[in-house]
Each structure stands twice: as C-alpha cells, then as structure tokens.
Short mmCIF file of C-alpha atoms in Angstrom, two decimals:
data_model
loop_
_atom_site.label_atom_id
_atom_site.label_comp_id
_atom_site.label_asym_id
_atom_site.label_seq_id
_atom_site.Cartn_x
_atom_site.Cartn_y
_atom_site.Cartn_z
CA MET A 14 53.42 -72.27 -19.53
CA LEU A 15 53.14 -74.04 -16.44
CA GLU A 16 49.43 -72.99 -15.91
CA GLN A 17 48.72 -74.29 -19.44
CA VAL A 18 50.36 -77.46 -18.69
CA ILE A 19 48.16 -78.55 -15.55
CA LEU A 20 44.98 -77.08 -17.51
CA ILE A 21 45.74 -79.30 -20.71
CA THR A 22 46.63 -82.36 -18.18
CA LEU A 23 43.49 -81.92 -16.26
CA VAL A 24 41.70 -81.81 -19.54
CA MET A 25 43.32 -84.77 -20.93
CA GLY A 26 42.76 -87.12 -18.13
CA PHE A 27 39.40 -86.29 -18.10
CA LEU A 28 38.89 -86.84 -21.77
CA ILE A 29 40.50 -90.17 -21.69
CA SER A 30 38.54 -91.86 -18.95
CA VAL A 31 35.69 -90.44 -20.42
CA LEU A 32 36.26 -91.90 -24.40
CA LEU A 33 37.43 -95.42 -22.63
CA SER A 34 34.21 -95.68 -20.95
CA PRO A 35 32.12 -96.31 -23.65
CA ILE A 36 34.74 -98.89 -25.21
CA THR A 37 35.57 -100.65 -21.49
CA ILE A 38 31.89 -100.95 -20.16
CA PRO A 39 30.32 -103.21 -22.54
CA PHE A 40 33.64 -104.99 -22.74
CA LEU A 41 33.53 -105.99 -19.24
CA ARG A 42 29.90 -106.64 -19.56
CA ARG A 43 30.51 -109.13 -22.04
CA LEU A 44 33.40 -110.80 -20.27
CA LYS A 45 30.29 -110.88 -17.37
CA PHE A 46 32.54 -108.93 -14.84
CA GLY A 47 30.06 -107.91 -12.66
CA GLN A 48 30.35 -106.97 -8.82
CA SER A 49 29.00 -109.57 -6.63
CA ILE A 50 27.35 -107.96 -3.62
CA ARG A 51 27.77 -109.14 -0.08
CA GLU A 52 24.62 -110.61 1.25
CA GLU A 53 25.33 -108.86 4.88
CA GLY A 54 25.74 -105.58 3.02
CA PRO A 55 22.53 -102.99 3.30
CA LYS A 56 19.55 -104.69 1.04
CA SER A 57 19.17 -101.77 -0.91
CA HIS A 58 22.64 -102.46 -2.73
CA GLN A 59 21.62 -106.02 -4.11
CA LYS A 60 20.13 -104.31 -7.07
CA LYS A 61 23.39 -103.10 -8.33
CA SER A 62 24.89 -107.11 -8.30
CA GLY A 63 26.22 -107.41 -11.79
CA THR A 64 27.01 -103.91 -12.39
CA PRO A 65 30.74 -104.17 -14.44
CA THR A 66 33.57 -103.76 -12.18
CA MET A 67 37.33 -103.35 -12.48
CA GLY A 68 36.68 -100.08 -14.29
CA GLY A 69 39.66 -98.71 -12.17
CA VAL A 70 41.56 -99.82 -15.42
CA MET A 71 40.08 -97.15 -17.56
CA ILE A 72 41.59 -94.52 -14.55
CA ILE A 73 45.15 -96.57 -14.32
CA ILE A 74 45.56 -96.10 -18.43
CA SER A 75 44.25 -92.45 -18.12
CA ILE A 76 46.96 -91.47 -15.53
CA ILE A 77 49.73 -93.69 -17.35
CA ILE A 78 48.94 -91.91 -20.81
CA THR A 79 48.19 -88.70 -19.53
CA THR A 80 51.26 -88.11 -17.26
CA ILE A 81 53.46 -89.33 -19.56
CA ALA A 82 52.59 -87.41 -22.29
CA MET A 83 52.58 -84.12 -20.34
CA THR A 84 55.65 -84.62 -18.53
CA GLY A 85 57.24 -85.61 -21.54
CA LYS A 86 56.08 -82.26 -22.96
CA PHE A 87 57.57 -80.32 -20.14
CA SER A 88 60.38 -82.03 -19.01
CA GLN A 89 62.48 -85.65 -18.67
CA LEU A 90 60.55 -88.27 -16.88
CA GLY A 91 61.91 -88.09 -13.28
CA VAL A 92 62.45 -90.53 -10.68
CA GLU A 93 59.78 -89.26 -8.92
CA MET A 94 57.31 -89.92 -12.02
CA TYR A 95 58.94 -93.58 -12.39
CA LEU A 96 58.33 -94.04 -8.60
CA LEU A 97 54.38 -92.65 -8.58
CA LEU A 98 53.71 -94.98 -11.86
CA PHE A 99 55.40 -98.03 -10.32
CA VAL A 100 53.38 -97.63 -7.01
CA THR A 101 50.27 -96.82 -9.20
CA VAL A 102 50.43 -99.70 -11.54
CA GLY A 103 51.76 -101.76 -9.01
CA TYR A 104 48.88 -101.63 -6.61
CA GLY A 105 46.52 -101.63 -9.05
CA LEU A 106 47.77 -104.68 -10.81
CA LEU A 107 47.26 -106.42 -7.26
CA GLY A 108 43.62 -104.92 -7.06
CA PHE A 109 42.74 -106.41 -10.59
CA LEU A 110 44.10 -109.84 -9.62
CA ASP A 111 41.86 -109.56 -6.26
CA ASP A 112 39.22 -108.23 -8.51
CA PHE A 113 39.72 -111.14 -11.25
CA ILE A 114 39.49 -114.03 -8.45
CA LYS A 115 36.07 -112.73 -7.11
CA VAL A 116 34.71 -112.00 -10.59
CA VAL A 117 35.99 -114.64 -12.71
CA MET A 118 36.82 -117.66 -9.90
CA LYS A 119 33.64 -116.74 -8.25
CA ARG A 120 35.52 -116.35 -4.79
CA ASN A 121 33.83 -113.32 -3.07
CA LEU A 122 36.60 -112.38 -1.04
CA GLY A 123 39.47 -112.29 -3.57
CA LEU A 124 42.63 -112.44 -2.41
CA THR A 125 42.96 -113.71 1.04
CA SER A 126 44.54 -111.36 3.66
CA ARG A 127 48.04 -112.42 3.81
CA GLN A 128 48.23 -112.79 0.02
CA LYS A 129 47.07 -109.01 -0.54
CA LEU A 130 49.71 -107.58 2.40
CA LEU A 131 52.76 -109.65 0.80
CA GLY A 132 51.66 -108.05 -2.29
CA GLN A 133 51.17 -104.81 -0.64
CA VAL A 134 54.32 -105.15 1.68
CA ILE A 135 56.62 -105.98 -1.35
CA ILE A 136 55.37 -102.88 -3.67
CA ALA A 137 56.14 -100.87 -0.36
CA VAL A 138 59.62 -102.03 0.09
CA ILE A 139 60.88 -102.28 -3.64
CA PHE A 140 59.56 -98.47 -3.68
CA TYR A 141 61.62 -97.72 -0.57
CA LEU A 142 64.60 -99.14 -1.88
CA VAL A 143 64.59 -97.36 -5.07
CA PHE A 144 63.36 -94.21 -2.58
CA THR A 145 66.45 -94.21 -0.65
CA GLN A 146 69.00 -95.39 -3.27
CA TYR A 147 68.09 -91.89 -5.11
CA GLY A 148 68.93 -90.05 -1.92
CA PHE A 149 65.23 -88.96 -1.19
CA GLN A 150 65.39 -87.56 2.48
CA LYS A 151 64.18 -89.95 5.59
CA THR A 152 62.62 -87.16 7.01
CA ILE A 153 58.73 -86.22 8.06
CA SER A 154 57.72 -82.47 7.93
CA ILE A 155 55.66 -80.96 10.80
CA PRO A 156 52.97 -78.87 9.06
CA GLY A 157 52.64 -75.38 9.41
CA THR A 158 56.27 -75.10 10.89
CA GLU A 159 59.81 -75.39 9.49
CA LEU A 160 60.70 -78.26 11.55
CA SER A 161 61.60 -81.94 10.35
CA ILE A 162 62.46 -85.35 11.87
CA ASP A 163 64.97 -87.25 10.70
CA LEU A 164 63.65 -91.32 11.22
CA GLY A 165 66.70 -92.90 9.76
CA TRP A 166 66.02 -96.49 9.29
CA GLY A 167 62.45 -96.01 11.19
CA TYR A 168 61.25 -94.59 7.97
CA VAL A 169 60.91 -98.00 5.97
CA VAL A 170 58.52 -98.81 8.75
CA LEU A 171 56.57 -95.75 8.08
CA VAL A 172 56.53 -96.28 4.32
CA ILE A 173 55.26 -99.51 4.72
CA PHE A 174 52.57 -99.03 6.71
CA MET A 175 51.54 -95.73 5.29
CA LEU A 176 51.23 -97.36 1.70
CA VAL A 177 49.46 -100.44 3.36
CA GLY A 178 47.35 -98.61 5.45
CA GLY A 179 46.65 -95.81 2.84
CA SER A 180 45.61 -98.19 0.10
CA ASN A 181 43.40 -100.05 2.26
CA ALA A 182 41.85 -97.01 3.75
CA VAL A 183 40.92 -96.16 0.24
CA ASN A 184 39.72 -99.44 -0.40
CA LEU A 185 37.21 -98.98 2.43
CA THR A 186 36.08 -95.84 0.97
CA ASP A 187 34.97 -97.45 -2.10
CA GLY A 188 31.21 -98.56 -0.92
CA LEU A 189 29.00 -96.16 -2.73
CA ASP A 190 28.39 -94.92 -6.28
CA GLY A 191 30.99 -92.12 -6.89
CA LEU A 192 31.92 -91.91 -3.28
CA LEU A 193 35.76 -92.45 -4.04
CA SER A 194 35.89 -91.06 -7.18
CA GLY A 195 35.09 -87.68 -6.12
CA THR A 196 36.89 -87.77 -2.45
CA ALA A 197 40.00 -88.79 -4.52
CA ALA A 198 39.65 -85.99 -6.84
CA ILE A 199 39.64 -83.60 -3.82
CA ALA A 200 42.35 -85.16 -1.84
CA PHE A 201 44.52 -85.46 -5.17
CA GLY A 202 43.57 -81.78 -6.07
CA ALA A 203 45.35 -80.55 -2.55
CA PHE A 204 48.25 -82.23 -3.21
CA ALA A 205 48.37 -80.77 -6.73
CA VAL A 206 48.35 -77.31 -5.27
CA LEU A 207 50.79 -78.34 -2.47
CA ALA A 208 53.50 -79.97 -4.99
CA TRP A 209 53.07 -77.05 -7.25
CA SER A 210 53.67 -74.66 -4.20
CA GLN A 211 56.91 -76.46 -3.62
CA SER A 212 57.98 -76.40 -7.29
CA GLN A 213 57.35 -80.58 -7.67
CA TYR A 214 55.87 -79.96 -10.96
CA ASP A 215 56.38 -83.42 -11.95
CA VAL A 216 54.08 -84.56 -8.67
CA ALA A 217 51.78 -81.93 -9.38
CA ILE A 218 51.14 -83.16 -12.89
CA PHE A 219 50.77 -86.39 -11.74
CA SER A 220 48.27 -85.16 -9.05
CA VAL A 221 46.07 -83.12 -11.65
CA ALA A 222 46.43 -86.17 -14.05
CA VAL A 223 44.69 -88.33 -11.41
CA VAL A 224 41.84 -85.73 -10.73
CA GLY A 225 41.16 -85.48 -14.36
CA ALA A 226 41.09 -89.40 -14.74
CA VAL A 227 38.72 -90.07 -11.41
CA LEU A 228 36.48 -87.12 -12.51
CA GLY A 229 36.10 -88.38 -16.07
CA PHE A 230 35.41 -92.04 -14.29
CA LEU A 231 32.65 -90.16 -12.17
CA VAL A 232 30.73 -89.39 -15.08
CA PHE A 233 30.00 -93.23 -15.43
CA ASN A 234 30.52 -93.97 -11.77
CA ALA A 235 28.05 -91.22 -10.29
CA HIS A 236 24.41 -92.66 -9.05
CA PRO A 237 23.28 -94.79 -10.48
CA ALA A 238 26.51 -96.05 -11.41
CA LYS A 239 27.38 -98.19 -14.47
CA VAL A 240 30.77 -99.05 -13.71
CA PHE A 241 32.36 -99.39 -10.31
CA MET A 242 36.46 -99.32 -10.26
CA GLY A 243 36.94 -102.32 -8.05
CA ASP A 244 40.36 -103.04 -5.98
CA THR A 245 41.91 -102.35 -9.40
CA GLY A 246 40.82 -98.71 -9.05
CA SER A 247 41.14 -98.03 -5.26
CA LEU A 248 44.13 -99.77 -4.42
CA ALA A 249 45.91 -98.13 -7.37
CA LEU A 250 44.43 -94.46 -6.02
CA GLY A 251 45.44 -95.37 -2.30
CA GLY A 252 49.03 -96.32 -3.10
CA ALA A 253 49.33 -93.27 -5.40
CA ILE A 254 48.21 -90.68 -3.19
CA VAL A 255 50.69 -91.79 -0.23
CA THR A 256 53.28 -91.81 -2.54
CA VAL A 257 52.38 -88.14 -3.25
CA ALA A 258 52.30 -87.83 0.13
CA ILE A 259 55.78 -88.94 0.85
CA LEU A 260 57.66 -87.30 -2.44
CA THR A 261 56.21 -84.00 -0.96
CA LYS A 262 57.24 -84.64 2.78
CA LEU A 263 53.41 -84.22 3.57
CA GLU A 264 53.30 -87.40 5.43
CA ILE A 265 51.81 -85.83 8.43
CA LEU A 266 49.40 -83.94 6.70
CA LEU A 267 47.86 -86.80 4.37
CA VAL A 268 45.79 -87.91 7.44
CA LEU A 269 44.15 -84.47 7.23
CA ILE A 270 43.63 -84.38 3.39
CA GLY A 271 42.72 -88.10 3.33
CA GLY A 272 40.54 -87.51 6.39
CA VAL A 273 37.63 -89.42 5.09
CA PHE A 274 39.85 -92.37 4.56
CA VAL A 275 41.02 -92.05 7.95
CA ILE A 276 37.43 -91.73 8.79
CA GLU A 277 36.06 -94.92 7.25
CA THR A 278 39.01 -97.10 8.43
CA LEU A 279 38.48 -95.64 12.13
CA SER A 280 34.73 -96.79 11.97
CA VAL A 281 35.69 -100.40 10.69
CA ILE A 282 38.51 -100.73 13.85
CA ILE A 283 36.18 -99.34 16.47
CA GLN A 284 33.22 -101.51 15.27
CA VAL A 285 35.68 -104.67 15.25
CA ILE A 286 37.36 -103.93 18.73
CA SER A 287 33.53 -103.08 20.16
CA TYR A 288 32.08 -106.30 18.87
CA LYS A 289 34.95 -108.63 20.02
CA THR A 290 35.15 -107.24 23.11
CA THR A 291 31.69 -106.41 24.25
CA GLY A 292 29.50 -107.65 21.61
CA LYS A 293 27.53 -104.94 20.56
CA ARG A 294 28.20 -102.76 17.42
CA VAL A 295 28.98 -99.00 17.73
CA PHE A 296 27.39 -98.40 14.38
CA LYS A 297 24.51 -99.99 12.28
CA MET A 298 27.15 -101.13 9.81
CA SER A 299 30.72 -100.04 9.15
CA PRO A 300 32.51 -98.50 6.97
CA LEU A 301 30.73 -95.23 8.09
CA HIS A 302 28.92 -94.63 5.06
CA HIS A 303 26.97 -97.53 5.24
CA HIS A 304 25.86 -96.63 8.85
CA TYR A 305 24.18 -93.29 7.40
CA GLU A 306 22.50 -95.58 4.81
CA LEU A 307 20.77 -97.82 7.55
CA VAL A 308 19.51 -94.58 9.57
CA GLY A 309 17.66 -93.27 6.14
CA TRP A 310 19.79 -91.41 4.63
CA SER A 311 19.73 -91.55 0.59
CA GLU A 312 22.56 -92.91 -0.92
CA TRP A 313 23.45 -89.62 -2.78
CA ARG A 314 23.30 -87.58 0.39
CA VAL A 315 25.78 -89.67 1.85
CA VAL A 316 27.96 -89.39 -1.21
CA VAL A 317 27.57 -85.25 -1.20
CA THR A 318 28.06 -85.02 2.67
CA PHE A 319 31.25 -86.78 2.69
CA TRP A 320 32.44 -85.06 -0.77
CA THR A 321 31.98 -81.67 1.56
CA ILE A 322 33.65 -83.04 4.20
CA GLY A 323 36.79 -84.05 2.27
CA LEU A 324 36.72 -80.76 0.73
CA VAL A 325 36.88 -79.26 4.03
CA PHE A 326 39.49 -81.40 5.23
CA ALA A 327 41.79 -80.64 1.81
CA VAL A 328 41.05 -76.61 2.27
CA LEU A 329 42.52 -76.83 5.87
CA GLY A 330 45.03 -78.98 4.76
CA ILE A 331 46.44 -76.37 1.99
CA TYR A 332 46.01 -73.46 4.57
CA ILE A 333 48.09 -75.07 6.94
CA GLU A 334 50.80 -75.55 4.89
CA VAL A 335 50.64 -72.87 2.48
CA TRP A 336 49.45 -69.98 4.77
CA LEU A 337 49.88 -71.07 8.23
#
C-alpha cells in the first residue's frame, strides 16, 4: 500500500508539472516575464535573455496539489505537512516578489538584500514558533550514531540560520539549464528514503512529490531551457529541503546530502573574501559552475558533473544514516 502511494505520488507530481508547462510557459511569454541576463555573467548566457522565468510556480502548484491529494488518501494532513507547505509557499511567494520586481519593474537585482533577508527571517521565526508549539524536539542528531544534542533556545538560531542560508544556497545553484532541477531531485530523493526509514510517511510523500515536480519541470528546463524556475522556485525548494531536514532531525546530514549547494555557496564566500583581502580571484567566476564554463566546459558537461557529485553525496548520506 505505502509503496503504491509513493509511486503514484511521484508520477502525479511529474505529470502535473508536465501538463502545466504548455499552459504556463506561453502565458509567461505573453506577459513578457523574460529573464534578464547579467552583463557580467558568461557571454554565452546572453542568448538566454528573454527566456520565460518564474516557472517555479509550476513546481509549487504541483507540490501542493500532489501532497494534499496523496496525504489525504493515506491519512489526515498532519502538522508536519502544514509546516512543509507553509515554508515552501512562503519562500516561493518571497521569490515570486523578487522575480516580479526584476522582470516587470525592470530592477535586475529584484528585492534588496535587506528586504529578502527580512522576509526569510520572518518565515523562519513563524516556522519555529509553530514547531515548538507542537512539541517537536529542539535537538540535532549526530549522523551514524544514537547521540543527539539538545540545543534549547539555541535551536531558534539554528533554524533561522538553516532556512536563510539553505534557501540562499539553493538559489545560488540555479545558474545553468537543469542544474538545480536535477540536484534538487536527487537531494529530495535521498530525504524521501530517510523519512521513509523513520516512518515519517507525510515527509516522505512530500519529498517524493517534490522529486516528481522538479523532474516534470526538468523536461522543459533541460538545456536548452524553455523556462527558468527563477527565485520563485529556487527559494521555495531551498526552504523546503531545510524543513525536511529539520523535521527528520537530519540537520547535520543536510550538509552532506546538499553538498552541491554547500560547495556552490562556499565558492562565492571564498571568491568575495579573496577579492576583498588580496584583490585576486580564486575562481574565474563564482558560483563554481560558472568557473567551469569559463575554463571551457560545455554547459551540459558542468550540469551532468554536478548531478553526479550530488548523487554521490546523496548515496553517502543514506549509507551513513541507514547502514553505518
């Protein structure tokens, strides 16, 4: 029974994304919701200018419909599912506002850093308040052991740091056709397996719904992309994967399973620190995927390489938690 629910969830999430695409992409194109390409980015990306963005709306709609429909068939919607949907939709709306300002109001940077940070923190705080109200443990587990650490009030700091940092890390990864769609599918797939192993079936269903949704989106987002997810999708996915990690008490393991997102973020941090302190750049361009483009790799080669690395990280994460 459970296996059938998981399979149907995957197929349903995939089909909804695929079926929404022929409707949504022309609609975004008619509204002229086209992506503006930064002039300082790789020159090869200039030809992508005008490609419809904000396609993350399709992913979010697919996730909402699929999770509610399948969880309703299997059991009553629990607080875990409400928390997952709240963070996903909340960060998605924040990303939508950022995208809207970029493409409609013609401000290429969208929301200011302070505005975006404030929105991210508010959503994180609301999540934490509900999380604690329902008696969830303020502990973090040590991967591969039975040990856990109670952080007490320090847990709110961790939650805010994870949600803000995680959503931005995933957002940074969304720079090449299909890169984030593929790495997100792999990471959520790993968490689906781990949630299932913990008998957290609502979280597993949600994670599988995300896998189906992003794979359906990938059909139109693979190189050459016909649509971009924009911050609407990337911030939503970032918030969602952090929430999954928190609910499954795998906060530390998220660093490994989401290793690609961590590496991308570190490359930006290293680049900024190096340039500000020495005036030299470590990479030709950050985030890291652009560096490999500029050393001569094709976009598809970079994407497949990062997918492979993400898969290795995901398998290692499952091994450590389930079999170690």
